[in-house]
Structure formats: C-alpha cells, structure tokens
Amino acid sequence: MKTIIAAYSGVLRGTGSNILSALQDLFWLSKSKVEKQLQIISVLQWVLTFLIMGIACTLILMYILCTDCWAIAALYLAWLVFDWNTPKKGGRRSQWVRNWAIWRYFRDYFPIRLVKTHNLLTTRNYIFGYHPHGIMGLGAFCNFSTEATGVSQKFPGIRPYLATLAGNFRMPILRDYLMSGGICPVNRDSIDYILSKNGSGNAIIIVVGGAAESLNCTPGKNSVTLKNRKGFVKLALRHGADLVPVYSFGENEVYKQVIFEEGSWGRWVQKKFQKHIGFAPCIFHGRGLFSSNTWGLLPYSKPITTVGKVLG
C-alpha cells in the first residue's frame, strides 16, 4: 500500500524524476526500462495528437451537445467564437506546458538535439526556413514548441512560433493545445501580426516545403521543396526580419514511406488532397508499440540534429 501511495504521489507532483522513481517502486523495473517506456508513451501521445486529436475532439463535442451535458459544449462553443482570432494574434502560449517533463522523454526517445551556431539579437525579428518536413515535423515541434532542447536558454529573449496549417486551429481543444506550445497558423495575417505588432525578439519557424515536401521524405534521401515557395522571403523583406535557414538532419529517417512516382494515380490523389484540403495523405509506417521489429505508428529511434545559420 505504501508503494502505491508513493507512486500516486510522484505522479501528482508531476516532475520527471518523481514519476520515474514512483514507477520504479511500483513495478520493480530497472531505471532504463522505465525511462524507455516513458519515452514511448510521450512520443505516442504526440503521434495520436497529430493524427486524430482534432477529429476526435470535434466528434466528442458534437456528442456532448446531444446529451444532458449539452450546456458544457455550448459554453465551449461560445468561448470558441469569442476566441476565434486569438491564433492569428500570436496565440496563447504556456511556459508550463512547454516545460512539461513529457517533452524531455520525447526528446530522449530519438534523441533530438538543437545546435546553436549564432547568437540571435532580441532587437530583431526572424523567420526560420525549416527543412525537411518529414512525415510529422518531429524535430521542429520538439525544438521550437517545447523547452526540451533548451531553445529559450540557448537564445534568451527570443520567442519561437512554429507555424502550421491554419485548419488545425478550427478544431476544438486541439487549437488550445497547439497554442499552448507557441504554435500559430501559417498564414499572412498571423505572420504579419507577429512581425509587426508583437515587438521584437520573435522567431517564426516555417516548414517551407510543407505537405509537398513530405511526399518525398524517405530514409537515406534529403530532398527539399522550394519551387514557388518564396513568400516567406518577401515577408522577411517587408518586415525587415532576418532569415535563418534551418535543417534537421535525421528527420527523414524516423519513418518509412511508400513513394508514388510523378504521374502515378497515387501521386495524383495526394496532390488533389494537398490542393483542396491543405495536407497530403501519406502511406507510411514506423515501429510497433511493443517491438521495433514490427510495423506501427511509432517513429523509429533515430537521432535528429537541428542546425541553423543566420543570413544577415
């Protein structure tokens, strides 16, 4: 009984070391095994967030509207209408969420590393042109939407904003979760606001290749998409922001994907989705939940190293 109480106590206190210690006491596992399981759980929750959280929360909200608890859903919808434009105005980041212990386990699963090559002035604004997209942009998320790799310590006074599809911010609950990490819509209104009405020391991270680049990501291949994607350069010139090319080595190694050749029916379907919906469906796989020798949704544990260079 004391062991169980200690386990719950550790979870409630919420720090990584307390959780780890409590689980060790409860299950008599070695430290390395407990850490590995926590790493897997941390990555799995983000994969599920990326793939299904928006749709799942929308369906749950619709269901609640049809129950005796409809007032809760109605209140949230009223708040959603009132708060609709917040993502376009820098969002609502939470340092508490960005510093969750779960993100450190997420980092260590691969592991992910952010390499500093240049100091960033807090009197300037920046646009980071990030490559490659990969399947889920795991390096971009971990480095710039959490504090797991120490972005705020390496670049003090700089506020990173990872830009993603605007459609994600129309999804209930998901939008608030994304904003808590400093994620914003990748559209002109949002970027203009951050670079012109939010002071200095802002860094917007744009995954330049987007969905088109994700269609060509596969282990052992480094392919970037830049054709007809110069809008971020024009925005930097308009606002006097510095450009920072950023590349994540290893991003393409964490998933295996079926690549459809140009002109094939599969690529035609992907491009139609990309044009009309904003994302391109990919057929991919990683490792299984219980074994790295089986297929599943978990990414492979491959190092991701993110490096950038300021273009003055």
GROMACS .gro file of C-alpha atoms in nm:
model
  312
    1MET     CA    1   0.000   0.000   0.000
    2LYS     CA    2   0.282   0.241   0.083
    3THR     CA    3   0.439   0.170  -0.254
    4ILE     CA    4   0.114   0.250  -0.437
    5ILE     CA    5   0.067   0.572  -0.239
    6ALA     CA    6   0.423   0.672  -0.324
    7ALA     CA    7   0.356   0.608  -0.692
    8TYR     CA    8   0.045   0.827  -0.697
    9SER     CA    9   0.226   1.094  -0.501
   10GLY     CA   10   0.503   1.103  -0.758
   11VAL     CA   11   0.256   1.135  -1.046
   12LEU     CA   12   0.067   1.417  -0.877
   13ARG     CA   13   0.386   1.615  -0.813
   14GLY     CA   14   0.441   1.600  -1.188
   15THR     CA   15   0.820   1.614  -1.221
   16GLY     CA   16   1.005   1.367  -1.440
   17SER     CA   17   1.228   1.237  -1.162
   18ASN     CA   18   0.935   1.185  -0.921
   19ILE     CA   19   0.733   0.995  -1.183
   20LEU     CA   20   1.032   0.780  -1.269
   21SER     CA   21   1.101   0.698  -0.904
   22ALA     CA   22   0.736   0.619  -0.832
   23LEU     CA   23   0.705   0.382  -1.128
   24GLN     CA   24   1.025   0.205  -1.026
   25ASP     CA   25   0.888   0.147  -0.676
   26LEU     CA   26   0.553   0.027  -0.808
   27PHE     CA   27   0.667  -0.214  -1.081
   28TRP     CA   28   1.018  -0.305  -0.963
   29LEU     CA   29   1.159  -0.223  -1.308
   30SER     CA   30   1.508  -0.102  -1.383
   31LYS     CA   31   1.558   0.268  -1.438
   32SER     CA   32   1.648   0.225  -1.804
   33LYS     CA   33   1.334   0.019  -1.879
   34VAL     CA   34   1.107   0.269  -1.706
   35GLU     CA   35   1.269   0.556  -1.895
   36LYS     CA   36   1.224   0.376  -2.225
   37GLN     CA   37   0.856   0.313  -2.158
   38LEU     CA   38   0.801   0.677  -2.064
   39GLN     CA   39   0.976   0.781  -2.385
   40ILE     CA   40   0.747   0.557  -2.590
   41ILE     CA   41   0.436   0.694  -2.413
   42SER     CA   42   0.547   1.054  -2.467
   43VAL     CA   43   0.601   1.003  -2.840
   44LEU     CA   44   0.281   0.801  -2.881
   45GLN     CA   45   0.067   1.075  -2.729
   46TRP     CA   46   0.206   1.330  -2.976
   47VAL     CA   47   0.160   1.095  -3.275
   48LEU     CA   48  -0.204   1.041  -3.177
   49THR     CA   49  -0.245   1.416  -3.125
   50PHE     CA   50  -0.106   1.481  -3.472
   51LEU     CA   51  -0.323   1.218  -3.640
   52ILE     CA   52  -0.660   1.211  -3.463
   53MET     CA   53  -0.696   1.462  -3.180
   54GLY     CA   54  -0.869   1.729  -3.388
   55ILE     CA   55  -1.128   1.494  -3.537
   56ALA     CA   56  -1.178   1.307  -3.210
   57CYS     CA   57  -1.241   1.625  -3.009
   58THR     CA   58  -1.484   1.753  -3.273
   59LEU     CA   59  -1.686   1.430  -3.260
   60ILE     CA   60  -1.684   1.425  -2.880
   61LEU     CA   61  -1.807   1.785  -2.868
   62MET     CA   62  -2.089   1.704  -3.109
   63TYR     CA   63  -2.184   1.402  -2.899
   64ILE     CA   64  -2.192   1.606  -2.576
   65LEU     CA   65  -2.428   1.852  -2.747
   66CYS     CA   66  -2.675   1.564  -2.779
   67THR     CA   67  -2.658   1.465  -2.412
   68ASP     CA   68  -2.777   1.615  -2.083
   69CYS     CA   69  -2.437   1.785  -2.057
   70TRP     CA   70  -2.503   1.994  -2.369
   71ALA     CA   71  -2.454   2.317  -2.171
   72ILE     CA   72  -2.081   2.238  -2.125
   73ALA     CA   73  -2.036   2.201  -2.501
   74ALA     CA   74  -2.243   2.514  -2.565
   75LEU     CA   75  -2.028   2.718  -2.328
   76TYR     CA   76  -1.712   2.597  -2.500
   77LEU     CA   77  -1.855   2.682  -2.843
   78ALA     CA   78  -1.943   3.031  -2.720
   79TRP     CA   79  -1.586   3.069  -2.594
   80LEU     CA   80  -1.458   2.939  -2.930
   81VAL     CA   81  -1.646   3.211  -3.118
   82PHE     CA   82  -1.516   3.478  -2.880
   83ASP     CA   83  -1.158   3.346  -2.902
   84TRP     CA   84  -1.161   3.268  -3.275
   85ASN     CA   85  -0.897   3.523  -3.380
   86THR     CA   86  -0.651   3.458  -3.098
   87PRO     CA   87  -0.433   3.220  -3.306
   88LYS     CA   88  -0.385   3.500  -3.562
   89LYS     CA   89  -0.258   3.732  -3.289
   90GLY     CA   90   0.030   3.530  -3.152
   91GLY     CA   91  -0.180   3.270  -2.974
   92ARG     CA   92  -0.172   3.194  -2.603
   93ARG     CA   93   0.149   3.015  -2.511
   94SER     CA   94   0.206   2.848  -2.177
   95GLN     CA   95   0.555   2.811  -2.035
   96TRP     CA   96   0.412   2.549  -1.801
   97VAL     CA   97   0.306   2.329  -2.095
   98ARG     CA   98   0.629   2.394  -2.285
   99ASN     CA   99   0.827   2.273  -1.982
  100TRP     CA  100   0.631   1.952  -1.920
  101ALA     CA  101   0.857   1.659  -1.825
  102ILE     CA  102   0.696   1.452  -2.101
  103TRP     CA  103   0.877   1.657  -2.364
  104ARG     CA  104   1.216   1.562  -2.221
  105TYR     CA  105   1.123   1.195  -2.260
  106PHE     CA  106   1.005   1.279  -2.613
  107ARG     CA  107   1.348   1.435  -2.686
  108ASP     CA  108   1.541   1.140  -2.546
  109TYR     CA  109   1.345   0.881  -2.746
  110PHE     CA  110   1.525   0.973  -3.071
  111PRO     CA  111   1.725   1.171  -2.934
  112ILE     CA  112   1.669   1.526  -3.069
  113ARG     CA  113   1.938   1.795  -3.042
  114LEU     CA  114   1.938   2.167  -3.122
  115VAL     CA  115   2.276   2.307  -3.224
  116LYS     CA  116   2.341   2.680  -3.173
  117THR     CA  117   2.571   2.835  -3.434
  118HIS     CA  118   2.494   3.205  -3.390
  119ASN     CA  119   2.357   3.445  -3.129
  120LEU     CA  120   2.017   3.598  -3.207
  121LEU     CA  121   1.963   3.964  -3.118
  122THR     CA  122   1.650   4.039  -2.918
  123THR     CA  123   1.617   4.368  -3.107
  124ARG     CA  124   1.549   4.180  -3.432
  125ASN     CA  125   1.276   3.953  -3.565
  126TYR     CA  126   1.347   3.630  -3.753
  127ILE     CA  127   1.193   3.387  -3.998
  128PHE     CA  128   1.334   3.035  -3.977
  129GLY     CA  129   1.304   2.843  -4.304
  130TYR     CA  130   1.288   2.485  -4.177
  131HIS     CA  131   1.367   2.171  -4.378
  132PRO     CA  132   1.279   1.891  -4.422
  133HIS     CA  133   0.914   1.849  -4.335
  134GLY     CA  134   0.940   1.474  -4.278
  135ILE     CA  135   0.614   1.294  -4.203
  136MET     CA  136   0.528   1.489  -3.885
  137GLY     CA  137   0.796   1.755  -3.840
  138LEU     CA  138   0.907   1.599  -3.513
  139GLY     CA  139   1.231   1.797  -3.491
  140ALA     CA  140   1.054   2.128  -3.549
  141PHE     CA  141   0.795   2.052  -3.282
  142CYS     CA  142   1.039   1.934  -3.014
  143ASN     CA  143   1.292   2.213  -3.068
  144PHE     CA  144   1.060   2.511  -3.103
  145SER     CA  145   0.726   2.422  -2.938
  146THR     CA  146   0.875   2.279  -2.620
  147GLU     CA  147   1.172   2.362  -2.399
  148ALA     CA  148   1.309   2.007  -2.415
  149THR     CA  149   1.620   2.108  -2.613
  150GLY     CA  150   1.664   2.438  -2.429
  151VAL     CA  151   1.571   2.685  -2.703
  152SER     CA  152   1.498   2.964  -2.453
  153GLN     CA  153   1.829   2.905  -2.273
  154LYS     CA  154   2.028   2.894  -2.598
  155PHE     CA  155   1.853   3.200  -2.739
  156PRO     CA  156   1.745   3.410  -2.440
  157GLY     CA  157   1.483   3.673  -2.514
  158ILE     CA  158   1.369   3.503  -2.836
  159ARG     CA  159   1.007   3.381  -2.863
  160PRO     CA  160   0.974   3.096  -3.115
  161TYR     CA  161   0.646   3.047  -3.302
  162LEU     CA  162   0.612   2.726  -3.503
  163ALA     CA  163   0.372   2.787  -3.794
  164THR     CA  164   0.140   2.507  -3.906
  165LEU     CA  165  -0.178   2.458  -4.109
  166ALA     CA  166  -0.448   2.713  -4.027
  167GLY     CA  167  -0.710   2.437  -4.041
  168ASN     CA  168  -0.575   2.290  -3.717
  169PHE     CA  169  -0.699   2.599  -3.533
  170ARG     CA  170  -1.058   2.533  -3.635
  171MET     CA  171  -1.054   2.210  -3.434
  172PRO     CA  172  -1.186   2.237  -3.076
  173ILE     CA  173  -0.942   2.161  -2.793
  174LEU     CA  174  -0.663   2.087  -3.043
  175ARG     CA  175  -0.630   2.458  -3.118
  176ASP     CA  176  -0.580   2.538  -2.750
  177TYR     CA  177  -0.328   2.257  -2.709
  178LEU     CA  178  -0.128   2.382  -3.008
  179MET     CA  179  -0.137   2.744  -2.895
  180SER     CA  180  -0.007   2.647  -2.551
  181GLY     CA  181   0.317   2.538  -2.720
  182GLY     CA  182   0.354   2.863  -2.913
  183ILE     CA  183   0.222   2.721  -3.241
  184CYS     CA  184   0.046   2.961  -3.479
  185PRO     CA  185  -0.129   2.943  -3.821
  186VAL     CA  186   0.098   2.963  -4.124
  187ASN     CA  187  -0.090   3.242  -4.297
  188ARG     CA  188  -0.012   3.604  -4.382
  189ASP     CA  189  -0.236   3.758  -4.113
  190SER     CA  190  -0.067   3.565  -3.834
  191ILE     CA  191   0.287   3.622  -3.958
  192ASP     CA  192   0.225   3.993  -4.026
  193TYR     CA  193   0.090   4.038  -3.673
  194ILE     CA  194   0.384   3.866  -3.503
  195LEU     CA  195   0.645   4.052  -3.707
  196SER     CA  196   0.484   4.397  -3.691
  197LYS     CA  197   0.265   4.423  -3.381
  198ASN     CA  198   0.430   4.193  -3.129
  199GLY     CA  199   0.753   4.382  -3.063
  200SER     CA  200   1.096   4.234  -3.135
  201GLY     CA  201   1.264   3.907  -3.043
  202ASN     CA  202   1.014   3.694  -3.236
  203ALA     CA  203   1.117   3.393  -3.445
  204ILE     CA  204   0.861   3.233  -3.676
  205ILE     CA  205   0.951   2.881  -3.787
  206ILE     CA  206   0.802   2.799  -4.127
  207VAL     CA  207   0.836   2.446  -4.263
  208VAL     CA  208   0.885   2.579  -4.615
  209GLY     CA  209   0.831   2.258  -4.811
  210GLY     CA  210   0.505   2.179  -4.636
  211ALA     CA  211   0.290   1.889  -4.747
  212ALA     CA  212   0.458   1.872  -5.089
  213GLU     CA  213   0.795   1.806  -4.927
  214SER     CA  214   0.655   1.534  -4.705
  215LEU     CA  215   0.564   1.329  -5.015
  216ASN     CA  216   0.932   1.274  -5.094
  217CYS     CA  217   1.069   1.205  -4.746
  218THR     CA  218   1.224   0.863  -4.708
  219PRO     CA  219   1.527   0.728  -4.520
  220GLY     CA  220   1.859   0.799  -4.688
  221LYS     CA  221   1.720   1.080  -4.905
  222ASN     CA  222   1.741   1.456  -4.848
  223SER     CA  223   1.503   1.641  -5.079
  224VAL     CA  224   1.377   1.996  -5.022
  225THR     CA  225   1.090   2.178  -5.192
  226LEU     CA  226   1.149   2.546  -5.270
  227LYS     CA  227   0.992   2.600  -5.614
  228ASN     CA  228   0.712   2.859  -5.596
  229ARG     CA  229   0.769   2.894  -5.220
  230LYS     CA  230   0.936   3.234  -5.195
  231GLY     CA  231   0.658   3.404  -4.999
  232PHE     CA  232   0.848   3.377  -4.671
  233VAL     CA  233   1.138   3.569  -4.827
  234LYS     CA  234   0.902   3.851  -4.933
  235LEU     CA  235   0.759   3.864  -4.580
  236ALA     CA  236   1.110   3.889  -4.435
  237LEU     CA  237   1.194   4.178  -4.670
  238ARG     CA  238   0.866   4.356  -4.594
  239HIS     CA  239   0.917   4.343  -4.218
  240GLY     CA  240   1.296   4.370  -4.210
  241ALA     CA  241   1.327   4.027  -4.049
  242ASP     CA  242   1.642   3.816  -4.075
  243LEU     CA  243   1.626   3.480  -4.249
  244VAL     CA  244   1.760   3.172  -4.073
  245PRO     CA  245   1.787   2.854  -4.284
  246VAL     CA  246   1.736   2.553  -4.055
  247TYR     CA  247   1.793   2.188  -4.140
  248SER     CA  248   1.712   1.884  -3.927
  249PHE     CA  249   1.946   1.600  -4.011
  250GLY     CA  250   1.772   1.269  -3.948
  251GLU     CA  251   1.414   1.395  -3.981
  252ASN     CA  252   1.358   1.173  -4.285
  253GLU     CA  253   1.497   0.865  -4.111
  254VAL     CA  254   1.226   0.814  -3.850
  255TYR     CA  255   0.951   0.683  -4.082
  256LYS     CA  256   0.940   0.468  -4.395
  257GLN     CA  257   0.702   0.579  -4.667
  258VAL     CA  258   0.559   0.446  -4.992
  259ILE     CA  259   0.676   0.697  -5.255
  260PHE     CA  260   0.445   0.735  -5.556
  261GLU     CA  261   0.618   0.843  -5.876
  262GLU     CA  262   0.517   1.164  -6.054
  263GLY     CA  263   0.228   1.089  -6.289
  264SER     CA  264   0.106   0.786  -6.095
  265TRP     CA  265  -0.251   0.760  -5.965
  266GLY     CA  266  -0.124   0.766  -5.608
  267ARG     CA  267   0.062   1.095  -5.653
  268TRP     CA  268  -0.243   1.239  -5.833
  269VAL     CA  269  -0.464   1.162  -5.530
  270GLN     CA  270  -0.206   1.310  -5.292
  271LYS     CA  271  -0.181   1.633  -5.491
  272LYS     CA  272  -0.560   1.668  -5.506
  273PHE     CA  273  -0.579   1.637  -5.126
  274GLN     CA  274  -0.295   1.887  -5.090
  275LYS     CA  275  -0.463   2.140  -5.321
  276HIS     CA  276  -0.812   2.126  -5.174
  277ILE     CA  277  -0.754   2.035  -4.808
  278GLY     CA  278  -0.401   2.159  -4.736
  279PHE     CA  279  -0.232   1.832  -4.649
  280ALA     CA  280  -0.125   1.528  -4.847
  281PRO     CA  281  -0.211   1.179  -4.717
  282CYS     CA  282   0.100   0.961  -4.690
  283ILE     CA  283   0.126   0.584  -4.664
  284PHE     CA  284   0.393   0.535  -4.401
  285HIS     CA  285   0.493   0.321  -4.109
  286GLY     CA  286   0.730   0.320  -3.818
  287ARG     CA  287   0.790   0.064  -3.548
  288GLY     CA  288   0.537  -0.120  -3.333
  289LEU     CA  289   0.440  -0.025  -2.981
  290PHE     CA  290   0.595  -0.333  -2.819
  291SER     CA  291   0.872  -0.421  -3.064
  292SER     CA  292   1.097  -0.234  -3.304
  293ASN     CA  293   1.079  -0.536  -3.535
  294THR     CA  294   0.709  -0.487  -3.613
  295TRP     CA  295   0.525  -0.215  -3.803
  296GLY     CA  296   0.330   0.057  -3.627
  297LEU     CA  297   0.278   0.431  -3.584
  298LEU     CA  298   0.572   0.497  -3.353
  299PRO     CA  299   0.869   0.659  -3.529
  300TYR     CA  300   1.199   0.475  -3.531
  301SER     CA  301   1.453   0.586  -3.270
  302LYS     CA  302   1.690   0.774  -3.498
  303PRO     CA  303   1.891   1.083  -3.394
  304ILE     CA  304   1.760   1.420  -3.518
  305THR     CA  305   2.007   1.711  -3.512
  306THR     CA  306   1.875   2.058  -3.594
  307VAL     CA  307   2.118   2.326  -3.716
  308GLY     CA  308   2.057   2.682  -3.837
  309LYS     CA  309   2.257   2.975  -3.975
  310VAL     CA  310   2.157   3.343  -3.972
  311LEU     CA  311   2.155   3.524  -4.307
  312GLY     CA  312   2.220   3.887  -4.219
   0.00000   0.00000   0.00000
